Coordinates of C-alpha atoms and ligand atoms in Angstrom, one line a residue:
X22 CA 74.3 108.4 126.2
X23 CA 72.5 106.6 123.1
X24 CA 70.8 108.3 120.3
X25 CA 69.6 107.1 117.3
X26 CA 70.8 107.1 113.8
X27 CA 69.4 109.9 111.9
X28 CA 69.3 107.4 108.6
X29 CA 68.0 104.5 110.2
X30 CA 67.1 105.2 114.5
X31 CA 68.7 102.5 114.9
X32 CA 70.4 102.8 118.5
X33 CA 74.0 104.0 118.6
X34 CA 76.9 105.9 120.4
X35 CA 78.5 107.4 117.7
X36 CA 77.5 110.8 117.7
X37 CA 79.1 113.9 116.4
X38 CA 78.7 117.2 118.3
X39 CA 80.3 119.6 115.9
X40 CA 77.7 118.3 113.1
X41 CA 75.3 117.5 115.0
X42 CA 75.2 114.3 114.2
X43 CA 74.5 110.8 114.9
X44 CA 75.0 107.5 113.0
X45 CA 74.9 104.0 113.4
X46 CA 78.1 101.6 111.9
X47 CA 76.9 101.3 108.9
X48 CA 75.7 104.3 108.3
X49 CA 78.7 106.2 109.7
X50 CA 81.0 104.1 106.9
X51 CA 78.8 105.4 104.5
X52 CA 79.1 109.5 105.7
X53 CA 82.8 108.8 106.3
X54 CA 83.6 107.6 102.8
X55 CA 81.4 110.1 101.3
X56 CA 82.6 113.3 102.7
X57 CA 86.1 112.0 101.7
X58 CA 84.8 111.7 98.2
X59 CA 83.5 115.4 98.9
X60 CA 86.8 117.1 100.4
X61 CA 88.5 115.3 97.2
X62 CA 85.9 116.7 94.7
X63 CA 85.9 120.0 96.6
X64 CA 89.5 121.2 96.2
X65 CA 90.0 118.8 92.7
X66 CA 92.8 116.6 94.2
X67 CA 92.1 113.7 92.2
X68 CA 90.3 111.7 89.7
X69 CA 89.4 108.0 88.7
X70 CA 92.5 108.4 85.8
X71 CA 95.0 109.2 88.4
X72 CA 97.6 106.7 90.1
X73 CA 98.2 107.4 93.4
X74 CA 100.4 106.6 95.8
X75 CA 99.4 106.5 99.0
X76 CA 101.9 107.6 102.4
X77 CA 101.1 104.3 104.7
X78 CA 103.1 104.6 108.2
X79 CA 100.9 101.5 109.8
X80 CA 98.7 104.1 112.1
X81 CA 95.2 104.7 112.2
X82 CA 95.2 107.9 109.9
X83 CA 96.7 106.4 107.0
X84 CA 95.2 103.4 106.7
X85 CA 91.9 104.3 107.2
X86 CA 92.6 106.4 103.8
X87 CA 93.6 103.5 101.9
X88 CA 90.8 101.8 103.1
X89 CA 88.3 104.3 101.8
X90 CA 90.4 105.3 98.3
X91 CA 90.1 101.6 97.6
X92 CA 86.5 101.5 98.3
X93 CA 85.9 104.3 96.5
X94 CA 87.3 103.2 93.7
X95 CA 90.2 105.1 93.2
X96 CA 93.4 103.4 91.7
X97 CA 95.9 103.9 95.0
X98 CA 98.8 101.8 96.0
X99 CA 101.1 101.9 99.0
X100 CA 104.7 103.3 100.4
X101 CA 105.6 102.6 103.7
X102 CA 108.8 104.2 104.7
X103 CA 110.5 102.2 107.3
X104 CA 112.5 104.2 109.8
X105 CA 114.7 102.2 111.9
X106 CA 113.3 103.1 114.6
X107 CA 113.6 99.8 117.3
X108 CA 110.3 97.8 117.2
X109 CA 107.6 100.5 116.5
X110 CA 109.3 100.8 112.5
X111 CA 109.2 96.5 112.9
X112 CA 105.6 96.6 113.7
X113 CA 104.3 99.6 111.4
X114 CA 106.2 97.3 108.6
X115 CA 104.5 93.8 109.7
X116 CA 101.0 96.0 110.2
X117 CA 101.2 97.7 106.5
X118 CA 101.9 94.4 105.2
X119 CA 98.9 93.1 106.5
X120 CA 96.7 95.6 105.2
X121 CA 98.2 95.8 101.8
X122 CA 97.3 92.0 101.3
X123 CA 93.7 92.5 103.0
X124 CA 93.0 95.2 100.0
X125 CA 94.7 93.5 97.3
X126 CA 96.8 96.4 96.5
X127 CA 100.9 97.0 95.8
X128 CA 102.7 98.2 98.3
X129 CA 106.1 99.7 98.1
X130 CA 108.5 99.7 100.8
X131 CA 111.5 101.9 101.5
X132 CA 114.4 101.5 104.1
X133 CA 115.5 104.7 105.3
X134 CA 118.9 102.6 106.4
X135 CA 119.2 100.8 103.0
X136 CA 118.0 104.3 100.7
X137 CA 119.5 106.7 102.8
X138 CA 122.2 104.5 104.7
X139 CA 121.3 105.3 108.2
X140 CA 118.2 104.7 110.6
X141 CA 116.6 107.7 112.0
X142 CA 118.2 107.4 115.4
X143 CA 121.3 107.1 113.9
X144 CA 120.9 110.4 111.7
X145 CA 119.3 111.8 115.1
X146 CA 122.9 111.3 117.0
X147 CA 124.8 112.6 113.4
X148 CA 123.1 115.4 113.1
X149 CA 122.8 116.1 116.8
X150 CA 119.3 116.9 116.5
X151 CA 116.0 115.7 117.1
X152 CA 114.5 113.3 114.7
X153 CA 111.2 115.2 114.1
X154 CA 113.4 118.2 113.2
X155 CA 114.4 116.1 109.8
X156 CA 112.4 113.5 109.4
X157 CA 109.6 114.8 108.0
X158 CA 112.4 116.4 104.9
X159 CA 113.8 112.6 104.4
X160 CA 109.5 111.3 104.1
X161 CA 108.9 113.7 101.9
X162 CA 111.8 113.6 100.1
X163 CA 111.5 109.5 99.4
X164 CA 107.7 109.9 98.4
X165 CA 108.5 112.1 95.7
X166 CA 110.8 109.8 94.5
X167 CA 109.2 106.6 94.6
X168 CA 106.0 108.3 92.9
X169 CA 108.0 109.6 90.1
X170 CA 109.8 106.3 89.8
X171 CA 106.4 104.3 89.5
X172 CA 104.5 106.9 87.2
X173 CA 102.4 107.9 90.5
X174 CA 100.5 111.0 89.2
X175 CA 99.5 112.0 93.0
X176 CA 101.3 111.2 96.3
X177 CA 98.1 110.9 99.0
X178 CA 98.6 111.6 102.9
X179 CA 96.6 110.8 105.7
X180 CA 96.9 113.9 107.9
X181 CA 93.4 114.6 109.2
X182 CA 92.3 118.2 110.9
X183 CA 94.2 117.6 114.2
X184 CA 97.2 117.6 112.4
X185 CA 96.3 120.2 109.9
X186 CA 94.7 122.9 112.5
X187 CA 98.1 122.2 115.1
X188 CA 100.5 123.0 112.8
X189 CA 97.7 126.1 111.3
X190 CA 97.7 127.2 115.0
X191 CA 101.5 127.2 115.6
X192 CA 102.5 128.7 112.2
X193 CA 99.7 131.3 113.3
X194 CA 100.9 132.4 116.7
X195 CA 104.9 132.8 115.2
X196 CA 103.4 134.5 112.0
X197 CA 105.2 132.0 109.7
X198 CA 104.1 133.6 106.3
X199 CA 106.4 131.2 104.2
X200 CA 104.9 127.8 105.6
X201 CA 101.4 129.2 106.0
X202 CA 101.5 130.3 102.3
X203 CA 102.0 126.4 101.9
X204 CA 99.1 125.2 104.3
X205 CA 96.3 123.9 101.4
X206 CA 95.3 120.4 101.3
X207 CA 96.8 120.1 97.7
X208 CA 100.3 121.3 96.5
X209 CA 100.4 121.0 92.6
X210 CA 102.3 118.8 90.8
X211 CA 105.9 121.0 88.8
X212 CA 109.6 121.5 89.3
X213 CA 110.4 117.9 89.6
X214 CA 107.7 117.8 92.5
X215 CA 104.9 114.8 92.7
X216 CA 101.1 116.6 93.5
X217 CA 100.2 116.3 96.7
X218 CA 97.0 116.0 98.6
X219 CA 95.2 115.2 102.2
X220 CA 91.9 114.0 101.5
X221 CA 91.4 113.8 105.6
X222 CA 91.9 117.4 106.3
X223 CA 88.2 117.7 107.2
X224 CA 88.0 114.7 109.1
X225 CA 88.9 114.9 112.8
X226 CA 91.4 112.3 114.9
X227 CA 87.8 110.8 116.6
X228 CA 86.3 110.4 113.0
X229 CA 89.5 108.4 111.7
X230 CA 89.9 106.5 114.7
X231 CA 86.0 105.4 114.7
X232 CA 86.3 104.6 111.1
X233 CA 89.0 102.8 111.8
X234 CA 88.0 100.6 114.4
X235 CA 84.3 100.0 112.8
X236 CA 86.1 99.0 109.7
X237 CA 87.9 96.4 111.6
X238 CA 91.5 97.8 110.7
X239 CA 94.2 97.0 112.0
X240 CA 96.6 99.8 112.7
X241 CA 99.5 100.9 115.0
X242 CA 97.9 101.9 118.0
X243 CA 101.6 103.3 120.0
X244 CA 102.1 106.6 118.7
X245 CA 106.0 106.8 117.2
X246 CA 108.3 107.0 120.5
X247 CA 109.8 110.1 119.3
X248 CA 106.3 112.2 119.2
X249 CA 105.8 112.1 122.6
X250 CA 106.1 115.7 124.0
X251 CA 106.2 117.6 120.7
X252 CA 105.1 120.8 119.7
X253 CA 102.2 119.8 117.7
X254 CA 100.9 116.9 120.5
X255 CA 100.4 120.1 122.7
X256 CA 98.6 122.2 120.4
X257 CA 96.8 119.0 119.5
X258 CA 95.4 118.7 123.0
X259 CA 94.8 122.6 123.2
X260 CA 93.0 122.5 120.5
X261 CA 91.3 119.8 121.5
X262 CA 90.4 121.7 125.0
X263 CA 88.7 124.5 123.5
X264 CA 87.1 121.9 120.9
X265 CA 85.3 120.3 123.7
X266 CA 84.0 123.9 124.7
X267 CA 82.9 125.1 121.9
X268 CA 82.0 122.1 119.0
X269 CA 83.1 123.2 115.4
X270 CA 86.0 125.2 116.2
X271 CA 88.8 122.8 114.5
X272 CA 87.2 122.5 111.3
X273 CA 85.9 126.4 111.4
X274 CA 89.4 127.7 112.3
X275 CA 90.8 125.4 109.1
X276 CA 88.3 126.6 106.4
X277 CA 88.1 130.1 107.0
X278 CA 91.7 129.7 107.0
X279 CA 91.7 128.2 103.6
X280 CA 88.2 130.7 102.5
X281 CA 89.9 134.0 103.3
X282 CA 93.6 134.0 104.7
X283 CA 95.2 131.4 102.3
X284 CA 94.5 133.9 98.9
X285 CA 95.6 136.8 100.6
X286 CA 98.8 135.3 102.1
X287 CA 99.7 133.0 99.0
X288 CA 99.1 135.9 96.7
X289 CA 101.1 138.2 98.1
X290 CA 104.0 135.9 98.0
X291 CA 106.6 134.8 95.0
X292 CA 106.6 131.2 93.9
X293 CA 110.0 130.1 95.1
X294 CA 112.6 129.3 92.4
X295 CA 113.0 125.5 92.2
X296 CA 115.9 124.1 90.6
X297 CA 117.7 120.3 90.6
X298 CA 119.7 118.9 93.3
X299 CA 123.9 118.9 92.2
X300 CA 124.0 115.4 93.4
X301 CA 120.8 113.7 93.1
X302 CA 119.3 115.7 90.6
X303 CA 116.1 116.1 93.0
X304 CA 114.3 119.5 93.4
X305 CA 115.6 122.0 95.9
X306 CA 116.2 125.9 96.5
X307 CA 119.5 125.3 97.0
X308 CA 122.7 124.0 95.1
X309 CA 122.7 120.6 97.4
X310 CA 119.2 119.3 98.7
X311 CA 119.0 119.4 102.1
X312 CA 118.9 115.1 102.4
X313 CA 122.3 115.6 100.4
X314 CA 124.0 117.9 103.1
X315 CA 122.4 115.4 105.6
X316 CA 124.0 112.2 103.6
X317 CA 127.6 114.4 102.9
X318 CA 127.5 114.7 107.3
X319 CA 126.8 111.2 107.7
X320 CA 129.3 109.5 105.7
Ligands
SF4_410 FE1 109.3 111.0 112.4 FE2 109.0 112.5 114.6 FE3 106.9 111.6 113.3 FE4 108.5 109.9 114.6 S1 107.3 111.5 115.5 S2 107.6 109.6 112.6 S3 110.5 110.8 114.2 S4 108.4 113.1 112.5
ZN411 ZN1 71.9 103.9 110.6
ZN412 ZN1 120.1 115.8 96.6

């Protein structure tokens, strides 16, 4: 069904149900990129001093963030941690590449087999595990690094509501006190640990896809082979369900989250002791970081 742009009535399909909403291209560009600046402004998690680094895998989500940190005139370069994985790490690679030279921005690249010494399949078969069970510690673990390394004051991701109310909604239903304690769009920067942020967390899957594609990027459209059938794809598409039903129920469920659960919970907890890493001198919990147990097993 058409409606028409409440800026301009000009004709279009983009319409937003859980904001009631409807913009044209242009005008949709504009709201996008502003309510990014807004979320950023909102919970502090950056300013026009700061270098960032932004997390680029080659898909929709993170691209579309460099896109709009560029535009809005942030000072953010790329990392693109190349997995190994058979063609879809090839592609994401070639695709990043691309995009880095069509904003005229640095981009760093890092080879889990050449940094770490294995691909993730191979660590998969070592570790006799899945790879989403670790690979999330190796990303992590390499973007603290490389922003450290090139005097990155803030590491940017690109993980948008979806992702954020999924994970919210699993840690929610097992009670996980210790990761939801962790669940706010910015971690601050200490303890040998880059600040992090998600300047998407308000934004939806549709609104970064639409943003994308308007914006004529061009991302990774296959999702990584090793997501398919994952926890957080099904709660995704729950979610999603009872989205459709009832507009606003993603993006209420995440902000009264952060409003009135996230004080209680994070307040009631310790701040875990951080020291450095035996071997790599990297932060951890623990004697021996847990990519230095994995590195010990696979040599
Ligand atoms: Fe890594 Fe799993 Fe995500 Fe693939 S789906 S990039 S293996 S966490
Ligand atoms: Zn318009
Ligand atoms: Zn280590």
């Amino acid at each position: 069904m058409k409606r028409k742009c409440i800026k301009c009535s000009k004709e279009t399909g983009i319409y937003l149900p859980h904001h009631r909403l409807a913009l044209c291209q242009e005008h949709y560009t504009a709201w996008f990129e502003s309510r990014t600046q807004r979320t950023i402004t909102e919970f502090r998690m950056m300013t026009g001093s700061d270098k960032i680094l932004v997390a680029v895998s080659g898909g929709k989500d993170s691209l579309s963030l460099w896109n709009a940190l560029v535009k809005l005139g942030y000072d953010a370069d790329g990392l693109h941690i190349n997995l190994g994985i058979p063609e879809y790490s090839e592609l994401s690679q070639k695709k990043t590449q691309e995009f880095a030279e069509r904003v005229g921005r640095k981009l760093h690249v890092v080879e889990i087999k050449t940094d770490f010494g294995r691909t993730i399949p191979e660590i998969s078969k070592i570790e006799r595990r899945p790879p989403c069970s670790f690979c999330g510690t190796l990303k992590r673990y390499f973007m603290n690094l490389y922003a450290k390394k090139g005097g990155y004051t803030v590491v940017a991701t690109g993980h948008n509501l979806d992702d954020e109310t999924a994970v919210l909604m699993l840690n929610t239903l097992n009670w996980n006190t210790e990761y939801l304690a962790r669940q706010y769009p910015v971690l601050p920067e200490g303890d040998g640990l880059a600040k992090k942020v998600k300047p998407f967390c308000k934004m939806t899957e549709k609104e970064t896809a639409f943003y994308a594609v308007i914006n004529g990027i061009d991302f990774v459209e296959d999702e990584c082979p090793f997501a398919v059938g994952s926890t957080t794809i099904i709660y995704k598409k729950i979610l999603s369900q009872i989205e459709q039903k009832f507009p606003g129920t993603k993006i209420r469920f995440y902000s009264e989250f952060l409003a009135k659960m996230y004080p209680m919970i994070r307040g009631s907890r310790e701040a875990p002791k951080i020291g450095k890493c035996n071997m790599c001198g990297e932060p951890t919990q623990s004697s021996i970081c847990l990519v230095c147990r994995m590195k010990i097993r696979a040599s």
